[in-house]
Amino acid sequence: MKGRTIALDTWNGREAAALMVDGRLEDLFIDGDLPRPGNLYRAIAQRPMKGQGGMFLETPDGNAFLRQVKGLSQGGPILVQVTGFAEPGKALPVTSKLLFKSRHAIVTADAPGINVSRQIRDDDAREAVLELAHDVLAETPLPEGAGLILRSSCEGAADDAVAEDILAMAQLATAVLADATGGAELLVEGDGPHALAWREWADPAEVDDAPGSFERHGVDEALEALKSPRVALGANASMVIEPTTALIAVDVNTGGDTSPAAGLKATIAAFRDLPRQLRLRGLGGQVVVDPAPMPKKDRRQVESALKAALKKDAVETIVVGWTNLGLLELQRKRDRVPVGGLL
């Protein structure tokens, strides 16, 4: 099946959204049981963590941990936002740098100025969306010290839709920032899978939100494949992706191919698909890859293949480097539900 399709459905009783591109599952959102990234809280300071430069906070959904906090006294309120999913037994990761994010506009609570996405390269389009933003904000100003980011989806979008998003985010930011005093409270809930699909998958696509859309578009079959740690990479090669308590282990194998270039080919194939596989499986944190056997001189080539694939990936990932044992280390943001326990 050619083209882009967004399927909105449920999976095992949970709200879910899938992006299919040319018949292949490219992205996936499934609702979990943990507080959602994007949740905005009025939290209460509990105690500082000496030596770590952070502080534990009280929220309605349990303890949170805020890094690099200054000037906050125990018992004081602070507005924070969940940045990702917590590891089992650990506090919610939060930030005090609040973002109010929609399909076309992001209001930044503490970064003033109006900025247009660099992906909008046409000067006329940039000027048009800037003029539209100024017109909206002339009637509904941003909170003091706040800024606005105009996302790439603004290009080609209807003026009314862009203006509506700017207005909605400006009003939401104003309301939240004015509600900074009081006890611990959830002020805004993060977007669920269907809202995230609308917000993040802005490129033109067929949208199927009728019951059974996952079955009609082959999403069910793709989800079944995610239950296996093994990912086929052509006729012989494969990689195995296994979460452990400390890290995500990825092992690349050549299978029965014993040709001189087998290791290089298998590793390049693995690195090209690894960001998608991690994205679909909701895996983040420390990722350690054991590539197939290959000469050390080929490391730059396979690393370039991985970085090219990561440029197309929405999840923030840092390529840390190679270890003395020839393993490649990555650090990946935990902003998806780990789907292993949900499937």
Coordinates of C-alpha atoms in Angstrom, one line a residue, residues 17 21 28-29 46 57 61 65 74-75 79 91 97 105 118 122 131 133 160 169 196 218 225-226 244 316-317:
A17 CA -2.2 5.7 16.8
V21 CA 4.3 4.8 5.1
L28 CA 3.5 4.5 17.0
F29 CA 1.9 6.0 20.0
Q46 CA 10.6 18.6 49.1
L57 CA 9.2 17.6 44.2
D61 CA 1.2 11.6 40.6
F65 CA 13.0 15.2 40.2
Q74 CA 11.6 23.5 50.6
G75 CA 7.8 23.8 50.7
L79 CA 5.5 25.0 37.8
A91 CA 11.0 9.8 40.2
K97 CA 11.3 25.2 31.1
A105 CA 2.8 26.7 17.3
R118 CA 14.4 26.5 9.7
D122 CA 10.9 30.1 1.4
E131 CA 3.0 38.6 9.9
A133 CA 1.7 35.6 14.3
D160 CA -7.1 30.2 10.2
M169 CA -1.3 28.2 23.1
L196 CA -0.1 13.4 19.4
G218 CA -1.8 -4.0 8.7
A225 CA 6.3 -8.5 15.0
L226 CA 7.4 -6.1 17.8
T244 CA 17.8 -5.0 30.4
E316 CA 16.5 13.0 20.7
T317 CA 19.5 10.6 20.5

